[in-house]
Short mmCIF file of C-alpha atoms in Angstrom, two decimals:
data_model
loop_
_atom_site.label_atom_id
_atom_site.label_comp_id
_atom_site.label_asym_id
_atom_site.label_seq_id
_atom_site.Cartn_x
_atom_site.Cartn_y
_atom_site.Cartn_z
CA MET P 1 23.67 -5.50 19.89
CA ALA P 2 24.71 -2.34 18.20
CA ALA P 3 21.40 -0.79 17.30
CA GLY P 4 21.79 2.43 15.44
CA HIS P 5 25.47 1.95 14.78
CA ALA P 6 26.00 -0.96 12.49
CA HIS P 7 24.12 -3.52 10.46
CA PRO P 8 25.23 -6.92 9.23
CA LEU P 9 26.22 -5.77 5.74
CA TYR P 10 28.14 -2.65 6.79
CA ARG P 11 31.91 -2.79 6.48
CA SER P 12 33.47 0.08 8.32
CA GLY P 13 36.16 2.05 6.59
CA ASP P 14 37.29 5.51 5.70
CA SER P 15 37.47 5.40 1.94
CA PRO P 16 36.27 8.20 -0.37
CA VAL P 17 33.11 6.13 -0.97
CA HIS P 18 32.44 5.84 2.79
CA ARG P 19 32.89 9.59 3.21
CA LEU P 20 30.44 10.49 0.47
CA PRO P 21 27.15 11.92 1.83
CA PRO P 22 24.52 9.14 2.05
CA GLU P 23 21.89 10.86 -0.12
CA VAL P 24 24.39 11.09 -2.98
CA LYS P 25 25.07 7.36 -2.70
CA ILE P 26 21.36 6.47 -2.61
CA VAL P 27 20.66 8.55 -5.73
CA ALA P 28 23.71 7.15 -7.52
CA ALA P 29 22.66 3.55 -6.69
CA LEU P 30 19.11 4.18 -7.89
CA VAL P 31 20.26 5.79 -11.14
CA GLY P 32 22.68 2.90 -11.62
CA VAL P 33 20.10 0.11 -11.26
CA CYS P 34 17.58 2.01 -13.41
CA CYS P 35 20.21 2.18 -16.18
CA VAL P 36 20.91 -1.55 -15.79
CA VAL P 37 17.21 -2.46 -16.00
CA ALA P 38 16.68 -0.25 -19.08
CA THR P 39 19.61 -1.80 -20.97
CA PRO P 40 18.60 -4.12 -23.84
CA ARG P 41 19.33 -7.73 -22.94
CA THR P 42 21.48 -8.44 -26.00
CA ALA P 43 24.02 -5.71 -25.22
CA PHE P 44 26.35 -8.22 -23.55
CA GLY P 45 29.38 -5.94 -23.55
CA VAL P 46 27.50 -3.20 -21.73
CA PHE P 47 26.74 -5.57 -18.83
CA ALA P 48 30.44 -6.33 -18.57
CA GLY P 49 30.97 -2.56 -18.48
CA TYR P 50 28.59 -2.20 -15.50
CA LEU P 51 30.47 -4.96 -13.69
CA ALA P 52 33.80 -3.23 -14.35
CA LEU P 53 32.32 0.04 -13.06
CA LEU P 54 31.20 -1.66 -9.83
CA ALA P 55 34.56 -3.38 -9.46
CA GLY P 56 36.21 0.03 -9.73
CA ILE P 57 34.02 1.32 -6.90
CA TRP P 58 34.87 -1.72 -4.75
CA VAL P 59 38.58 -1.06 -5.18
CA LEU P 60 38.03 2.58 -4.24
CA ALA P 61 35.84 1.60 -1.24
CA GLU P 62 38.30 -1.11 -0.14
CA LEU P 63 35.60 -3.80 -0.29
CA PRO P 64 37.33 -7.16 -0.93
CA PHE P 65 35.93 -9.16 -3.86
CA GLY P 66 35.54 -12.25 -1.66
CA TRP P 67 33.40 -10.28 0.78
CA ILE P 68 31.11 -9.13 -2.03
CA LEU P 69 30.94 -12.63 -3.53
CA ARG P 70 29.98 -14.31 -0.25
CA ARG P 71 27.22 -11.82 0.38
CA SER P 72 25.81 -11.87 -3.12
CA VAL P 73 24.33 -15.34 -2.51
CA ILE P 74 21.38 -13.43 -1.00
CA GLU P 75 20.19 -13.19 -4.55
CA LEU P 76 19.71 -16.92 -5.12
CA PRO P 77 16.09 -17.32 -3.98
CA PHE P 78 15.02 -14.29 -5.99
CA VAL P 79 16.26 -15.68 -9.27
CA ALA P 80 14.89 -19.20 -8.72
CA LEU P 81 12.42 -18.59 -11.56
CA VAL P 82 15.36 -18.27 -13.94
CA VAL P 83 16.08 -22.00 -13.85
CA LEU P 84 12.66 -22.77 -15.26
CA LEU P 85 12.69 -20.28 -18.13
CA PRO P 86 14.84 -22.18 -20.65
CA PHE P 87 12.74 -25.32 -20.15
CA THR P 88 9.27 -23.84 -20.16
CA GLY P 89 9.79 -20.90 -22.54
CA GLU P 90 8.14 -20.77 -25.93
CA GLY P 91 9.56 -20.14 -29.39
CA PRO P 92 12.40 -21.75 -31.33
CA ARG P 93 14.50 -24.25 -29.44
CA VAL P 94 18.21 -24.76 -29.39
CA ASP P 95 20.21 -27.77 -28.30
CA VAL P 96 22.63 -27.20 -25.44
CA LEU P 97 24.49 -30.23 -24.10
CA GLY P 98 21.80 -32.52 -25.40
CA LEU P 99 18.96 -30.56 -23.80
CA SER P 100 16.37 -28.88 -25.94
CA LEU P 101 16.03 -25.37 -24.56
CA SER P 102 13.86 -22.47 -25.60
CA GLU P 103 15.85 -19.64 -27.15
CA PRO P 104 13.69 -16.75 -25.88
CA GLY P 105 13.63 -18.54 -22.54
CA LEU P 106 17.43 -18.58 -22.43
CA HIS P 107 17.53 -14.90 -23.32
CA GLY P 108 14.97 -14.15 -20.62
CA ALA P 109 16.94 -16.13 -18.05
CA TRP P 110 20.14 -14.30 -18.95
CA ASN P 111 18.27 -10.99 -18.71
CA ILE P 112 16.99 -11.63 -15.19
CA LEU P 113 20.23 -13.20 -13.99
CA ALA P 114 22.45 -10.38 -15.31
CA LYS P 115 20.24 -7.51 -14.18
CA GLY P 116 19.38 -9.18 -10.85
CA THR P 117 23.06 -9.81 -10.10
CA LEU P 118 24.09 -6.26 -10.97
CA GLY P 119 21.19 -5.00 -8.82
CA VAL P 120 22.29 -7.05 -5.79
CA LEU P 121 25.91 -5.99 -6.27
CA THR P 122 24.83 -2.32 -6.38
CA SER P 123 22.71 -2.70 -3.23
CA LEU P 124 25.60 -4.49 -1.49
CA THR P 125 27.96 -1.66 -2.39
CA LEU P 126 25.54 0.88 -0.95
CA ALA P 127 24.86 -1.13 2.22
CA GLY P 128 28.54 -2.02 2.68
CA THR P 129 29.71 1.58 2.71
CA THR P 130 26.82 3.32 4.49
CA PRO P 131 26.17 2.93 8.24
CA LEU P 132 22.61 2.77 9.43
CA ARG P 133 22.43 6.26 10.85
CA ASP P 134 23.72 7.77 7.63
CA LEU P 135 21.14 5.93 5.60
CA LEU P 136 18.35 7.50 7.66
CA LEU P 137 20.03 10.87 7.28
CA GLY P 138 20.14 10.31 3.52
CA LEU P 139 16.43 9.51 3.40
CA GLN P 140 15.71 12.62 5.45
CA ARG P 141 17.79 14.85 3.19
CA LEU P 142 16.13 13.39 0.11
CA HIS P 143 12.83 14.60 1.58
CA ALA P 144 11.34 11.15 2.08
CA PRO P 145 8.02 11.61 3.93
CA GLN P 146 8.67 12.63 7.53
CA LEU P 147 6.44 9.89 8.88
CA VAL P 148 8.31 7.16 6.99
CA VAL P 149 11.72 8.41 8.18
CA THR P 150 10.50 8.63 11.79
CA ILE P 151 8.99 5.14 11.70
CA ALA P 152 12.15 3.73 10.11
CA THR P 153 14.36 5.47 12.70
CA LEU P 154 12.40 4.13 15.66
CA MET P 155 12.11 0.72 14.07
CA LEU P 156 15.85 0.45 13.55
CA ARG P 157 16.59 1.67 17.07
CA TYR P 158 14.24 -0.89 18.64
CA VAL P 159 14.52 -3.86 16.31
CA ASP P 160 17.41 -5.36 18.28
CA VAL P 161 15.49 -4.91 21.53
CA ILE P 162 12.44 -6.68 20.10
CA ALA P 163 14.53 -9.42 18.44
CA ALA P 164 16.39 -10.00 21.73
CA GLU P 165 13.06 -10.21 23.53
CA ALA P 166 11.88 -12.83 21.01
CA GLN P 167 15.10 -14.75 21.52
CA ARG P 168 14.72 -14.68 25.33
CA MET P 169 11.17 -15.99 25.02
CA ARG P 170 12.38 -18.80 22.74
CA ILE P 171 15.10 -19.80 25.20
CA ALA P 172 12.56 -19.68 28.02
CA ARG P 173 10.26 -22.01 26.09
CA ILE P 174 13.06 -24.44 25.22
CA SER P 175 14.36 -24.53 28.79
CA ARG P 176 10.85 -25.56 29.87
CA GLY P 177 10.87 -28.55 27.56
CA HIS P 178 9.46 -27.02 24.39
CA ASP P 179 10.65 -28.87 21.29
CA PRO P 180 8.67 -27.63 18.30
CA ARG P 181 8.93 -30.13 15.48
CA PHE P 182 5.43 -30.62 14.25
CA LEU P 183 2.64 -28.35 13.19
CA TRP P 184 0.46 -29.14 16.20
CA GLN P 185 3.21 -27.99 18.53
CA ALA P 186 3.15 -24.49 17.12
CA GLY P 187 0.71 -23.23 19.74
CA ALA P 188 3.34 -22.14 22.25
CA THR P 189 5.36 -20.35 19.58
CA ALA P 190 2.27 -18.52 18.36
CA ARG P 191 1.36 -17.49 21.91
CA GLY P 192 4.92 -16.24 22.17
CA ILE P 193 4.43 -14.11 19.07
CA GLY P 194 1.18 -12.82 20.54
CA ALA P 195 2.94 -11.89 23.77
CA LEU P 196 5.72 -10.28 21.72
CA PHE P 197 3.16 -8.10 19.96
CA VAL P 198 1.56 -7.01 23.22
CA ARG P 199 5.00 -6.22 24.69
CA SER P 200 6.04 -4.29 21.56
CA TYR P 201 2.82 -2.30 21.54
CA GLU P 202 3.03 -1.49 25.23
CA ARG P 203 6.68 -0.55 24.80
CA GLY P 204 5.53 1.78 22.02
CA GLU P 205 3.15 3.46 24.48
CA ARG P 206 5.97 3.90 27.01
CA VAL P 207 8.40 5.13 24.35
CA HIS P 208 5.85 7.72 23.26
CA LEU P 209 5.44 8.99 26.83
CA ALA P 210 9.22 9.05 27.31
CA MET P 211 9.58 11.01 24.08
CA LEU P 212 6.94 13.51 25.21
CA SER P 213 8.69 14.02 28.53
CA ARG P 214 11.90 14.80 26.64
CA GLY P 215 10.27 17.44 24.49
CA TRP P 216 9.07 15.53 21.42
CA THR P 217 7.45 18.06 19.09
CA GLY P 218 6.09 15.61 16.55
CA THR P 219 8.89 16.12 14.06
CA LEU P 220 12.23 14.38 13.96
CA PRO P 221 15.13 16.75 14.61
CA GLN P 222 17.54 17.27 11.75
CA LEU P 223 19.95 14.34 12.07
CA SER P 224 22.95 16.38 10.96
CA ASP P 225 23.73 20.02 10.24
CA ARG P 226 26.44 19.31 7.74
CA ARG P 227 25.60 20.50 4.24
CA THR P 228 26.29 18.55 1.12
CA THR P 229 28.33 20.55 -1.35
CA ALA P 230 27.75 20.65 -5.10
CA ARG P 231 31.23 19.20 -5.44
CA GLN P 232 30.28 16.11 -3.42
CA TRP P 233 27.22 15.63 -5.61
CA LEU P 234 29.36 15.91 -8.74
CA THR P 235 31.95 13.40 -7.49
CA GLY P 236 29.32 10.97 -6.27
CA LEU P 237 27.36 11.04 -9.47
CA VAL P 238 30.36 10.25 -11.71
CA PRO P 239 29.64 6.47 -11.57
CA ALA P 240 25.95 7.16 -12.20
CA ALA P 241 26.88 9.24 -15.26
CA ALA P 242 29.13 6.43 -16.44
CA ALA P 243 26.23 3.98 -16.03
CA LEU P 244 24.00 6.32 -18.03
CA GLY P 245 26.65 6.46 -20.74
CA LEU P 246 26.76 2.64 -20.80
CA ALA P 247 22.96 2.41 -21.04
CA VAL P 248 22.92 4.85 -23.98
CA THR P 249 25.68 2.82 -25.66
CA GLY P 250 23.54 -0.26 -25.15
CA TRP P 251 20.56 1.36 -26.87
CA VAL P 252 22.71 2.55 -29.78
CA ILE P 253 24.40 -0.79 -30.51
CA ALA P 254 21.33 -2.97 -29.93
CA MET V 1 7.66 -25.74 12.99
CA VAL V 2 9.72 -22.61 13.17
CA ALA V 3 12.78 -24.76 13.37
CA GLY V 4 13.48 -23.85 9.73
CA ARG V 5 16.97 -25.09 9.07
CA THR V 6 19.31 -22.47 7.73
CA SER V 7 20.35 -24.68 4.85
CA ASP V 8 16.87 -24.51 3.40
CA VAL V 9 16.10 -22.28 0.47
CA VAL V 10 13.88 -19.57 1.83
CA VAL V 11 11.15 -18.87 -0.67
CA ALA V 12 10.65 -15.15 -0.72
CA MET V 13 8.37 -12.91 -2.69
CA HIS V 14 10.96 -10.19 -3.08
CA MET V 15 11.67 -9.54 -6.74
CA SER V 16 15.12 -9.14 -8.17
CA ASP V 17 16.03 -6.33 -10.53
CA GLY V 18 15.45 -7.26 -14.15
CA LEU V 19 12.36 -9.36 -13.48
CA LEU V 20 10.12 -6.54 -14.70
CA ASP V 21 10.82 -4.12 -17.55
CA ALA V 22 11.41 -0.41 -16.96
CA PRO V 23 7.89 1.03 -17.73
CA THR V 24 6.18 -1.56 -15.48
CA VAL V 25 8.63 -0.80 -12.71
CA ALA V 26 7.80 2.92 -12.95
CA VAL V 27 4.03 2.29 -12.94
CA PHE V 28 4.18 0.12 -9.81
CA TRP V 29 6.44 2.62 -8.03
CA ALA V 30 3.74 5.22 -8.66
CA VAL V 31 1.01 2.88 -7.37
CA ALA V 32 3.08 2.14 -4.26
CA VAL V 33 3.77 5.82 -3.52
CA VAL V 34 0.13 6.87 -3.93
CA GLY V 35 -1.08 3.89 -1.88
CA LEU V 36 1.34 4.62 0.96
CA ALA V 37 0.48 8.32 0.97
CA ILE V 38 -3.18 7.43 1.51
CA CYS V 39 -2.20 4.93 4.24
CA ALA V 40 -0.04 7.55 5.99
CA ALA V 41 -2.88 10.07 6.01
CA ARG V 42 -5.36 7.52 7.41
CA ALA V 43 -2.84 6.18 9.94
CA ARG V 44 -2.26 9.69 11.26
CA ARG V 45 -5.99 10.19 11.70
CA GLU V 46 -6.18 6.98 13.73
CA LEU V 47 -3.15 7.38 15.97
CA ASP V 48 -2.65 11.20 15.87
CA GLU V 49 0.68 12.24 17.39
CA ARG V 50 1.33 8.73 18.66
CA THR V 51 1.60 7.43 15.08
CA ALA V 52 5.37 7.47 14.78
CA PRO V 53 6.37 5.70 18.02
CA MET V 54 3.56 3.14 17.87
CA ALA V 55 4.08 2.36 14.18
CA GLY V 56 7.85 2.27 14.75
CA LEU V 57 7.54 -0.39 17.43
CA VAL V 58 4.98 -2.41 15.47
CA THR V 59 7.37 -2.26 12.50
CA ALA V 60 10.18 -3.59 14.68
CA PHE V 61 7.79 -6.39 15.69
CA VAL V 62 7.06 -7.21 12.01
CA PHE V 63 10.79 -7.26 11.34
CA ALA V 64 11.42 -9.67 14.21
CA VAL V 65 8.48 -11.87 13.19
CA GLN V 66 9.73 -12.08 9.60
CA MET V 67 12.81 -13.87 10.89
CA ILE V 68 10.59 -16.86 11.65
CA ASN V 69 10.94 -19.52 8.98
CA PHE V 70 8.67 -22.47 8.60
CA PRO V 71 9.17 -25.51 6.37
CA ILE V 72 6.79 -25.80 3.40
CA LEU V 73 8.41 -28.55 1.34
CA PRO V 74 11.49 -30.63 1.98
CA GLY V 75 14.44 -28.30 1.43
CA ALA V 76 12.36 -25.18 1.16
CA SER V 77 11.00 -22.92 3.84
CA GLY V 78 8.90 -19.82 3.77
CA HIS V 79 9.01 -16.88 6.09
CA LEU V 80 6.13 -15.05 7.61
CA LEU V 81 5.04 -11.97 5.64
CA GLY V 82 3.00 -10.63 8.52
CA GLY V 83 0.74 -8.48 6.33
CA ALA V 84 -2.55 -10.03 7.41
CA LEU V 85 -1.30 -10.32 11.00
CA VAL V 86 -0.65 -6.60 11.41
CA ALA V 87 -3.83 -5.77 9.49
CA VAL V 88 -5.87 -7.67 12.09
CA LEU V 89 -3.89 -6.26 15.03
CA VAL V 90 -3.34 -2.59 14.12
CA GLY V 91 -5.57 -2.11 11.09
CA PRO V 92 -4.76 -2.02 7.37
CA TRP V 93 -3.57 1.61 7.22
CA VAL V 94 -0.90 1.44 9.92
CA GLY V 95 -0.20 -2.19 8.98
CA ALA V 96 0.57 -1.45 5.32
CA LEU V 97 2.86 1.39 6.36
CA CYS V 98 4.76 -0.90 8.75
CA VAL V 99 5.29 -3.66 6.18
CA ALA V 100 6.37 -1.07 3.57
CA VAL V 101 9.01 0.38 5.92
CA VAL V 102 10.30 -3.15 6.56
CA LEU V 103 10.62 -3.71 2.80
CA VAL V 104 12.41 -0.39 2.23
CA VAL V 105 14.89 -1.13 5.03
CA GLN V 106 15.46 -4.68 3.75
CA ALA V 107 16.17 -3.38 0.25
CA LEU V 108 18.52 -0.61 1.39
CA LEU V 109 20.36 -2.33 4.24
CA PHE V 110 20.17 -6.04 3.47
CA ALA V 111 20.10 -6.02 -0.35
CA ASP V 112 16.90 -8.11 -0.14
CA GLY V 113 15.10 -7.65 -3.44
CA GLY V 114 15.95 -5.12 -6.11
CA LEU V 115 15.77 -1.36 -5.76
CA THR V 116 13.84 -0.94 -9.02
CA THR V 117 11.31 -3.67 -8.18
CA LEU V 118 10.82 -2.34 -4.64
CA GLY V 119 7.68 -0.51 -5.78
CA ALA V 120 6.11 -3.72 -7.07
CA SER V 121 7.14 -5.58 -3.90
CA ILE V 122 5.49 -2.88 -1.78
CA VAL V 123 2.30 -3.22 -3.83
CA ASN V 124 2.26 -7.02 -3.35
CA MET V 125 3.37 -7.46 0.22
CA ALA V 126 2.50 -4.19 1.93
CA LEU V 127 -0.69 -3.17 0.12
CA ILE V 128 -2.30 -6.29 -1.38
CA SER V 129 -1.62 -8.81 1.40
CA THR V 130 -2.63 -6.34 4.12
CA PHE V 131 -5.79 -5.03 2.52
CA VAL V 132 -6.98 -8.38 1.15
CA GLY V 133 -6.32 -9.93 4.56
CA TYR V 134 -8.29 -7.17 6.24
CA GLY V 135 -11.02 -7.50 3.60
CA VAL V 136 -11.49 -11.13 4.64
CA ILE V 137 -11.88 -10.02 8.26
CA VAL V 138 -14.44 -7.37 7.32
CA ALA V 139 -16.36 -9.81 5.12
CA LEU V 140 -16.53 -12.28 8.00
CA ARG V 141 -17.42 -9.61 10.54
CA GLY V 142 -20.33 -11.61 11.91
CA LEU V 143 -18.08 -14.60 12.56
CA THR V 144 -15.25 -12.45 13.94
CA ARG V 145 -17.37 -10.77 16.55
CA ARG V 146 -19.28 -13.84 17.66
CA SER V 147 -16.56 -15.72 19.52
CA ARG V 148 -12.82 -16.07 19.91
CA GLY V 149 -12.98 -19.21 17.75
CA GLY V 150 -14.64 -17.18 15.00
CA LEU V 151 -11.92 -14.55 15.19
CA VAL V 152 -9.21 -17.21 15.01
CA ALA V 153 -10.83 -18.89 12.00
CA ALA V 154 -11.20 -15.54 10.21
CA ALA V 155 -7.57 -14.68 10.99
CA PHE V 156 -6.46 -18.00 9.47
CA LEU V 157 -8.36 -17.25 6.28
CA ALA V 158 -7.00 -13.69 6.23
CA GLY V 159 -3.42 -14.98 6.40
CA LEU V 160 -4.02 -17.62 3.72
CA VAL V 161 -5.98 -15.43 1.29
CA GLY V 162 -3.70 -12.42 1.83
CA THR V 163 -0.61 -14.45 0.96
CA VAL V 164 -2.16 -16.01 -2.15
CA ALA V 165 -3.43 -12.58 -3.25
CA ALA V 166 0.08 -11.15 -2.93
CA ALA V 167 1.35 -14.01 -5.11
CA LEU V 168 -1.38 -13.21 -7.64
CA GLY V 169 -0.18 -9.59 -7.61
CA PHE V 170 3.25 -10.89 -8.55
CA VAL V 171 1.74 -12.88 -11.44
CA VAL V 172 -0.22 -9.85 -12.70
CA GLU V 173 2.92 -7.69 -12.60
CA TYR V 174 4.80 -10.40 -14.44
CA ALA V 175 2.03 -10.65 -17.04
CA ILE V 176 2.17 -6.88 -17.64
CA GLY V 177 5.90 -6.38 -17.77
CA GLY V 178 7.69 -9.68 -17.25
CA ALA V 179 11.09 -9.50 -18.86
CA ALA V 180 10.95 -13.06 -20.20
CA PRO V 181 8.47 -14.91 -22.40
CA VAL V 182 7.20 -17.66 -20.20
CA ASP V 183 3.90 -19.44 -20.21
CA LEU V 184 1.76 -17.47 -17.76
CA GLY V 185 -0.04 -20.63 -16.70
CA THR V 186 3.27 -22.02 -15.45
CA VAL V 187 4.07 -18.89 -13.45
CA LEU V 188 0.53 -18.81 -12.11
CA GLY V 189 0.56 -22.46 -11.08
CA LEU V 190 4.00 -22.21 -9.52
CA MET V 191 3.44 -19.00 -7.57
CA VAL V 192 -0.09 -19.78 -6.41
CA GLY V 193 0.72 -23.40 -5.54
CA LEU V 194 3.81 -22.47 -3.55
CA HIS V 195 2.12 -19.57 -1.81
CA ALA V 196 -0.95 -21.60 -0.96
CA LEU V 197 1.46 -23.78 1.07
CA ILE V 198 3.18 -20.74 2.57
CA GLY V 199 -0.28 -19.24 3.16
CA ILE V 200 -1.30 -22.21 5.31
CA GLY V 201 1.72 -21.64 7.56
CA GLU V 202 1.09 -17.89 7.51
CA GLY V 203 -2.60 -18.45 8.32
CA LEU V 204 -1.87 -20.81 11.22
CA ILE V 205 0.63 -18.44 12.83
CA THR V 206 -1.64 -15.44 12.19
CA ALA V 207 -4.61 -17.27 13.73
CA ALA V 208 -2.77 -18.49 16.81
CA THR V 209 -1.12 -15.10 17.38
CA VAL V 210 -4.37 -13.17 17.02
CA GLY V 211 -6.03 -15.67 19.36
CA ALA V 212 -3.30 -15.13 21.94
CA VAL V 213 -3.52 -11.32 21.75
CA ALA V 214 -7.32 -11.44 21.93
CA ALA V 215 -6.98 -13.49 25.11
CA ILE V 216 -4.51 -11.10 26.79
CA ARG V 217 -5.55 -7.68 25.53
CA PRO V 218 -8.61 -7.79 23.27
CA ASP V 219 -8.65 -3.97 23.27
CA LEU V 220 -5.49 -4.04 21.13
CA VAL V 221 -7.05 -6.11 18.35
CA TYR V 222 -8.11 -3.63 15.67
CA ALA V 223 -10.55 -6.10 14.12
CA LEU V 224 -12.47 -6.25 17.40
CA ARG V 225 -12.68 -2.48 17.82
CA GLY V 226 -16.11 -1.31 18.84
CA SER V 227 -17.29 -4.77 19.78
CA ALA V 228 -16.44 -4.66 23.48
CA PRO V 229 -19.42 -5.63 25.60
CA VAL V 230 -21.02 -2.79 27.50
CA LEU V 231 -19.96 -2.80 31.14
CA GLU V 232 -22.72 -4.31 33.18
CA LEU V 233 -23.25 -2.97 36.69
CA ARG V 234 -24.70 -5.50 39.07
CA THR V 235 -25.83 -4.15 42.36
CA THR V 236 -27.45 -6.17 45.07
CA GLY V 237 -31.01 -4.97 45.19
CA SER V 238 -30.33 -1.35 46.16
CA THR V 239 -32.79 1.03 44.48
CA SER V 240 -31.46 4.47 45.21
#
């Protein structure tokens, strides 16, 4: 339980990428994936370029390739559609290993797979080098709506408490002989969720009163006083500029 | 139920980058931002200065509930979206905001779903599933207010219809800007069929949870707001 300090994808370190202000990293990641998505699908070399760019960042951030690879399996369910495309797609068909596959379908599948993978790798790089607290600070500095930042802050501080409560209730049910295997046994679980909601809501009421008694003014205090320098922005946006250059190259050659 | 094995493929409605082309992505980001701004304004009117702590804790609840997997087909399990559930419990405005924050955090911290398609995911799962689910509750207001059984039945339908509607949102987005030429009928059949199954699980959990909350603290159920019976004073014959 390390609420507010770490999250499962964070890999602590002190590399130049870790030290970069969070808002710079968020903007760079967003620019990067936007470039990837806007790249024409047939610019195969450009996609290799993006991968090389990311690999460069991993070396700089001291993220081992194996670590990235293991975590990138998150993507699998999201690209499940890809498997169907070559079989169900329309248009001219090509023979691959004795299977008749649709050519536009294959292109479409490649498009989603390549861009989806690069997207996940970018997100992993951001999550792996940015602790939770910094991410909230980044959102705050990027002027995300105050309400959203406050909700996200409280949510992240309490999610472990609520999850632990859910876990305790599950253990309590199991130790009283609960063995949910079939649909009609779901009643106890659902009542547990109901109780969890009531407890969360009531905890929210108590948290609000506790915040008031500690001088809550309705706005989240500035999470850090440190200012981001123009130099940090320039350094952080170098990979984003490189991605932009790659995207433009893609448009020119395609 | 809920014993979803970890080896199962979890069917999720998050979209990966590259599924939608760039203009579509931009349009749905705009829709998501405008929709959430309206929700934030309405949520603030409902909860005033308590908005942030209450919504924060309800969001943590949604996050915890989304960890619950249930089997839908052999080898595949779905997880609760919770859109209709929070819509019934805290109302569509606060509910949509909570689900949206969960999605943003999942995209930034857990690399769940793409950053570019986050806007479209917010439209599907935070806006469509919540508001359609709540729409079902409003449409069945007579049934909802009559008895606890009515409320439970309406909550089941809200969970089912909300989930299928979110899947339809996915299909519409794919039809507008899908990055691959695929027969729309196939996508439609696949998404709606799969999410009808997920929707049944979602509906059952939504119904049972709403029933449980209505039994413990009916005053917390948003859908029942304003329907509390008037307090009846019974005195024994005194006429002063």
